[in-house]
Amino acid sequence: MSELRAAITGVQGYLPDYILTNAELEKMVDTNDEWIMSRTGIKERRILKGKGLGTSDMGAEAVTRLLTKKNISPSEIDLLICATVTPDHQFPATANIICDKAGLGEIPSFDVGAACSGFLYALTTGISFIESGRYQKVLVVGADKMSSIVDYTDRATCVLFGDGAAAVLLEGRTEYGIRDSILRSMGAGKQYLHQKAGGSVLPASKKTVEDRLHYIYQDGKNVFKFAVTKMADVAEEIMKKNQLTGDDVAWLVPHQANKRIIDATARRMGLPESQVMMNIHKYGNTTAATIPLCLWEWEKQLKKGDKIILAAFGGGFTWGAVYLEWAYED
Ligand code: UT7
């Protein structure tokens, strides 16, 4: 009998309606469309507006739409994992709240925090539960309301990020599925990308708020240097490990942080732009949601057996790559 693999058997995204354009950002900070497009490839991003709405609302919407699309009852789901750096609260886990809002019942659920690589970390965790035979249907959600931690007076970061969520369903398959995963981390990268206050080292106070320490801090140039090499390195490593060349790979699904980082990774893999999923111009960097949002947008074009490489780099630093064979046709 063939080996049981975890396979993605459904995907669904959710994007808030409000579109924040480069033209609108030009009115908020000293920036311009030409700079943003040439340095990042971002034209617009989505923002979740509405009092009391958080990451879980986008995640729950993606989950509910996925279950409806797949005609699966919420009671069939065994486990939900949510990757996010913008949880609704420090605790409880946003995954718990998504389960409640999507009517999934009292199933196990937890968050995974690995910033922009969060979806790959959560996916790899989900794979283990399927392959061990412990669970049959696992939901992996990548969701971030980045607008809740973006400083809209800091032109170097506010142009980059957007809000969004997407969910994938994992089930066991014997023909096609997820074949390999490489994950890495380097805590020393914290100095270049972090949120200074609000955690146990520097709890929230009047002063931390006045000093604007609850927003994303990023030394973009240094993060760029690591991102551009590490993401390409790990994509190349997973290809070599699995004896793949550029000709074998149907699609690269990269984390959408900067078009220049994506182009460098594709070049190293020997892939033309036509085989790279890219929607950064529409949504910017939605952190844990970028990769599943791409899979959702390209779902109709994917064929059974397509060899796909997912690759990400982000805060931590964390980075990684997943190699899978697409398991269904829409
Ligand atoms: O997903 C998580 C991981 N994050 C990443 O992968 C992000 C990696 N970093 C990057 O993508 C890039 O570093 C950025 C897009 C953030 C910045 O691009 P850069 O080419 O590294 O620009 P820079 O930070 O070196 O800034 C160049 C210049 C500076 O002016 P001076 O010092 O040369 O006069 C900045 O002040 O551009 C200026 N600048 C801007 N100008 C107009 C910075 N932000 C802006 C802006 N509009 N929004």
XYZ file of C-alpha atoms and ligand atoms in Angstrom:
378
model
C 0.000 0.000 0.000
C 1.276 3.520 -0.813
C 2.310 5.903 1.899
C -0.304 8.292 3.335
C 0.564 11.912 2.580
C -1.075 15.091 3.746
C -2.545 16.941 0.772
C -4.166 20.324 0.341
C -7.683 19.441 -0.828
C -9.230 22.920 -0.730
C -8.294 26.567 -0.324
C -10.236 29.751 0.271
C -9.203 33.346 0.849
C -10.863 36.347 2.394
C -9.894 39.940 1.666
C -11.505 42.988 3.243
C -13.213 45.410 0.831
C -11.331 48.619 1.608
C -8.524 49.327 -0.882
C -5.640 51.500 0.314
C -3.926 52.787 -2.826
C -0.476 54.300 -3.295
C -2.264 57.547 -4.204
C -3.943 57.603 -0.776
C -0.623 56.841 0.974
C 0.910 59.798 -0.892
C -1.501 61.992 1.075
C -0.550 60.379 4.406
C 3.289 60.269 4.244
C 6.104 61.633 2.063
C 6.080 58.896 -0.590
C 5.063 58.358 -4.187
C 3.722 55.635 -6.451
C 6.960 55.459 -8.463
C 9.093 54.763 -5.340
C 6.689 52.172 -3.951
C 6.254 50.342 -7.277
C 9.952 50.300 -8.193
C 11.182 49.268 -4.697
C 8.412 46.807 -3.768
C 5.997 46.113 -6.650
C 2.992 47.106 -4.481
C 0.163 49.167 -5.994
C -2.556 48.708 -3.382
C -3.476 46.691 -0.301
C -6.683 45.736 1.550
C -7.517 47.099 5.002
C -10.017 45.648 7.480
C -12.178 48.553 8.629
C -14.852 48.312 11.300
C -14.863 48.671 15.047
C -14.216 45.445 16.945
C -13.116 43.469 13.895
C -9.871 41.527 14.132
C -7.810 38.773 12.564
C -10.260 36.069 13.672
C -13.092 37.662 11.688
C -11.109 37.320 8.449
C -9.943 33.804 9.376
C -13.458 32.653 10.281
C -14.822 34.062 7.007
C -12.188 32.148 5.010
C -12.968 28.933 6.944
C -16.758 29.254 6.565
C -16.483 29.929 2.828
C -14.097 26.986 2.417
C -16.414 24.562 4.193
C -19.394 25.781 2.141
C -17.417 25.456 -1.098
C -16.286 21.924 -0.204
C -19.718 20.971 1.181
C -18.128 19.853 4.436
C -19.913 20.156 7.759
C -18.034 22.050 10.514
C -18.423 18.926 12.678
C -16.080 16.984 10.346
C -13.040 19.162 11.153
C -10.623 17.578 13.663
C -8.106 20.404 14.252
C -7.521 24.056 13.336
C -4.120 25.770 13.345
C -3.817 29.519 12.794
C -0.606 31.290 11.804
C -0.644 34.953 12.763
C 1.442 37.767 14.272
C -1.599 39.939 14.838
C -3.731 37.793 17.153
C -7.033 39.252 18.345
C -5.597 39.185 21.894
C -2.392 38.051 23.623
C -4.614 35.184 24.725
C -6.744 33.222 24.015
C -5.383 31.952 20.727
C -6.972 33.410 17.607
C -7.455 29.792 16.433
C -9.820 29.241 19.401
C -11.856 32.299 18.416
C -11.990 31.264 14.737
C -13.365 27.857 15.780
C -16.066 29.576 17.805
C -17.016 32.046 15.066
C -17.020 29.351 12.352
C -19.029 26.927 14.511
C -16.358 24.215 14.590
C -17.194 23.046 18.102
C -14.792 22.010 20.845
C -11.973 20.751 18.631
C -8.284 21.335 19.426
C -6.951 24.594 17.993
C -3.852 26.697 18.507
C -1.808 29.530 17.015
C 1.617 29.326 15.438
C 3.808 32.425 15.482
C 6.507 32.499 12.839
C 5.750 35.873 11.233
C 5.898 35.809 7.434
C 6.900 32.115 7.445
C 3.966 31.333 9.740
C 1.890 29.604 7.097
C 4.736 27.196 6.242
C 5.295 26.436 9.935
C 1.561 25.866 10.520
C 1.238 23.765 7.368
C 4.184 21.584 8.375
C 2.627 21.104 11.828
C -0.699 20.160 10.213
C 1.023 17.654 7.923
C 2.323 15.697 10.933
C -1.150 15.275 12.411
C -2.466 13.876 9.099
C 0.516 11.637 8.342
C 0.509 10.162 11.837
C -3.113 9.169 11.246
C -4.221 11.086 14.332
C -6.588 13.424 12.452
C -8.384 13.181 9.096
C -9.347 16.785 8.384
C -7.132 19.672 9.494
C -7.648 23.359 8.690
C -4.570 25.569 8.414
C -5.303 29.290 8.431
C -2.907 32.151 7.655
C -4.427 35.446 8.788
C -3.105 38.882 9.661
C -4.567 42.300 10.291
C -1.244 44.054 9.698
C -2.965 47.457 9.751
C -3.323 46.964 13.534
C 0.478 47.138 14.034
C 1.532 49.399 11.146
C 2.647 52.941 11.962
C 0.939 55.085 9.338
C 3.433 57.893 9.999
C 6.429 55.673 9.084
C 6.813 55.768 5.302
C 9.391 52.955 5.298
C 6.911 50.345 6.603
C 3.364 51.642 6.069
C 3.516 51.168 2.301
C 4.369 47.475 2.614
C 1.590 45.753 4.524
C -2.062 44.795 4.065
C -4.748 42.691 5.734
C -6.085 39.307 4.625
C -6.681 35.667 5.462
C -6.826 32.299 3.760
C -7.480 28.737 4.858
C -6.469 25.366 3.415
C -7.950 21.961 4.154
C -5.495 19.113 4.711
C -6.542 15.495 4.227
C -4.700 12.200 3.732
C -4.070 11.070 0.151
C -1.948 8.294 -1.315
C -1.362 9.633 -4.837
C -0.369 13.297 -4.579
C 0.364 15.516 -1.605
C 2.982 17.340 0.383
C 6.353 15.685 -0.092
C 8.891 17.712 1.853
C 9.367 20.691 4.128
C 12.432 22.581 5.343
C 12.036 25.119 8.158
C 14.717 27.348 9.658
C 15.019 30.089 12.284
C 17.611 32.550 13.572
C 16.616 34.522 16.663
C 19.481 36.970 16.183
C 17.405 38.416 13.331
C 15.133 39.990 15.953
C 17.260 43.145 15.989
C 16.183 43.944 12.421
C 12.463 43.150 12.593
C 10.292 43.168 15.710
C 7.588 44.855 17.729
C 9.286 46.571 20.644
C 6.539 46.754 23.274
C 3.478 44.847 24.397
C 5.226 41.586 25.272
C 6.673 40.374 28.580
C 9.997 42.221 28.100
C 8.351 45.611 27.725
C 4.691 45.479 28.745
C 2.313 48.159 27.492
C 2.450 51.441 29.400
C 1.569 55.077 28.762
C 5.197 55.647 27.793
C 5.374 52.749 25.316
C 2.286 54.114 23.604
C 3.637 57.682 23.552
C 6.942 56.390 22.146
C 5.075 54.486 19.382
C 6.654 51.173 20.395
C 3.656 48.982 19.559
C 4.216 49.160 15.826
C 6.395 47.104 13.461
C 10.053 48.077 13.661
C 11.972 47.080 10.539
C 15.496 47.798 9.328
C 14.439 47.180 5.745
C 17.860 47.148 4.119
C 19.212 44.452 6.455
C 16.042 42.362 6.310
C 16.198 42.587 2.521
C 19.795 41.254 2.469
C 18.871 38.186 4.542
C 15.549 37.629 2.775
C 16.964 37.689 -0.707
C 19.624 35.067 0.063
C 17.820 32.844 2.581
C 14.607 32.471 0.565
C 16.494 31.615 -2.623
C 18.862 29.284 -0.687
C 16.055 27.269 0.888
C 14.098 27.029 -2.385
C 17.228 25.715 -4.112
C 17.932 23.345 -1.202
C 14.501 21.700 -1.327
C 14.771 21.306 -5.109
C 18.201 19.653 -4.868
C 17.075 17.409 -2.003
C 14.207 16.165 -4.157
C 16.187 15.991 -7.439
C 14.102 18.729 -9.075
C 15.220 21.159 -11.767
C 13.441 24.299 -12.955
C 11.864 22.218 -15.747
C 10.117 19.957 -13.214
C 8.563 22.750 -11.180
C 5.183 24.055 -12.356
C 4.869 26.910 -9.853
C 6.788 28.879 -7.257
C 4.514 30.287 -4.558
C 6.649 32.857 -2.730
C 5.849 34.942 0.305
C 4.848 38.360 -1.043
C 7.140 40.839 0.742
C 8.940 42.491 -2.137
C 8.872 41.787 -5.887
C 12.675 42.052 -6.011
C 13.043 39.210 -3.445
C 10.552 37.082 -5.410
C 12.361 37.721 -8.718
C 15.719 36.738 -7.186
C 14.268 33.463 -5.842
C 12.659 32.603 -9.199
C 15.930 33.332 -11.017
C 17.865 30.995 -8.705
C 15.271 28.252 -9.314
C 15.444 28.745 -13.087
C 11.753 29.646 -13.341
C 10.235 32.280 -15.672
C 7.915 34.927 -14.190
C 4.942 33.163 -15.851
C 5.393 30.281 -13.360
C 5.576 32.473 -10.284
C 2.406 33.296 -8.367
C 2.493 36.988 -7.617
C -0.317 39.214 -6.342
C 1.797 41.615 -4.257
C 0.633 44.526 -6.448
C -2.959 44.012 -5.230
C -2.546 43.008 -1.590
C 0.970 43.960 -0.408
C 2.454 41.872 2.397
C -0.326 40.146 4.364
C 2.285 38.180 6.405
C 0.860 34.696 7.182
C -1.808 34.985 4.485
C 0.300 35.648 1.372
C 1.007 32.053 0.322
C -2.502 30.578 0.786
C -3.999 33.693 -0.858
C -1.857 32.963 -3.933
C -2.925 29.301 -3.980
C -6.562 30.457 -3.788
C -6.193 32.939 -6.658
C -4.440 30.383 -8.862
C -6.560 27.379 -7.781
C -8.446 27.097 -11.083
C -5.191 26.929 -13.078
C -3.636 24.150 -10.986
C -3.514 20.608 -12.323
C -3.284 17.314 -10.457
C 0.356 16.400 -9.993
C 1.704 19.941 -10.549
C 4.975 20.211 -8.648
C 4.848 23.346 -6.503
C 7.421 25.011 -4.252
C 6.226 27.300 -1.450
C 8.923 29.575 0.009
C 8.939 32.253 2.684
C 11.171 34.484 4.782
C 10.203 36.741 7.669
C 10.515 37.976 11.220
C 12.453 35.837 13.671
C 14.199 35.448 11.378
C 12.254 32.464 10.129
C 12.295 30.973 6.671
C 11.477 27.771 4.867
C 10.217 25.925 1.818
C 7.613 23.233 1.177
C 7.506 20.943 -1.853
C 4.132 19.503 -2.831
C 2.319 17.844 -5.684
C -1.094 19.433 -6.195
C -3.785 16.891 -5.370
C -6.961 18.021 -7.169
C -8.453 19.968 -10.045
C -11.105 22.577 -9.335
O 8.010 40.057 5.053
C 8.845 40.263 6.134
C 10.235 40.476 5.697
N 10.380 41.795 5.184
C 10.972 41.994 4.007
O 11.304 41.062 3.324
C 11.253 43.427 3.608
C 12.678 43.555 3.131
N 13.062 44.919 2.821
C 12.575 45.582 1.739
O 11.735 45.086 1.028
C 13.181 46.915 1.397
O 14.300 47.139 2.189
C 12.191 48.096 1.548
C 11.134 48.044 0.474
C 11.555 48.066 2.917
C 12.958 49.416 1.370
O 13.627 49.425 0.121
P 15.185 49.817 0.032
O 15.529 49.793 -1.385
O 15.926 48.896 0.950
O 15.155 51.290 0.547
P 15.932 51.916 1.810
O 15.302 51.507 3.062
O 17.403 51.724 1.629
O 15.637 53.457 1.549
C 16.160 54.143 0.401
C 15.678 55.579 0.473
C 15.938 56.250 1.810
O 16.259 57.589 1.576
P 17.782 58.077 1.609
O 18.289 57.739 2.986
O 18.471 57.295 0.529
O 17.662 59.550 1.340
C 14.623 56.175 2.504
O 14.439 57.190 3.458
O 14.269 55.631 0.275
C 13.664 56.347 1.342
N 12.346 55.802 1.597
C 11.249 56.204 0.920
N 11.086 57.116 -0.052
C 9.833 57.264 -0.535
C 11.993 54.835 2.475
N 10.668 54.591 2.376
C 10.198 55.431 1.420
C 8.921 55.633 0.881
N 8.788 56.557 -0.116
N 7.834 54.939 1.261
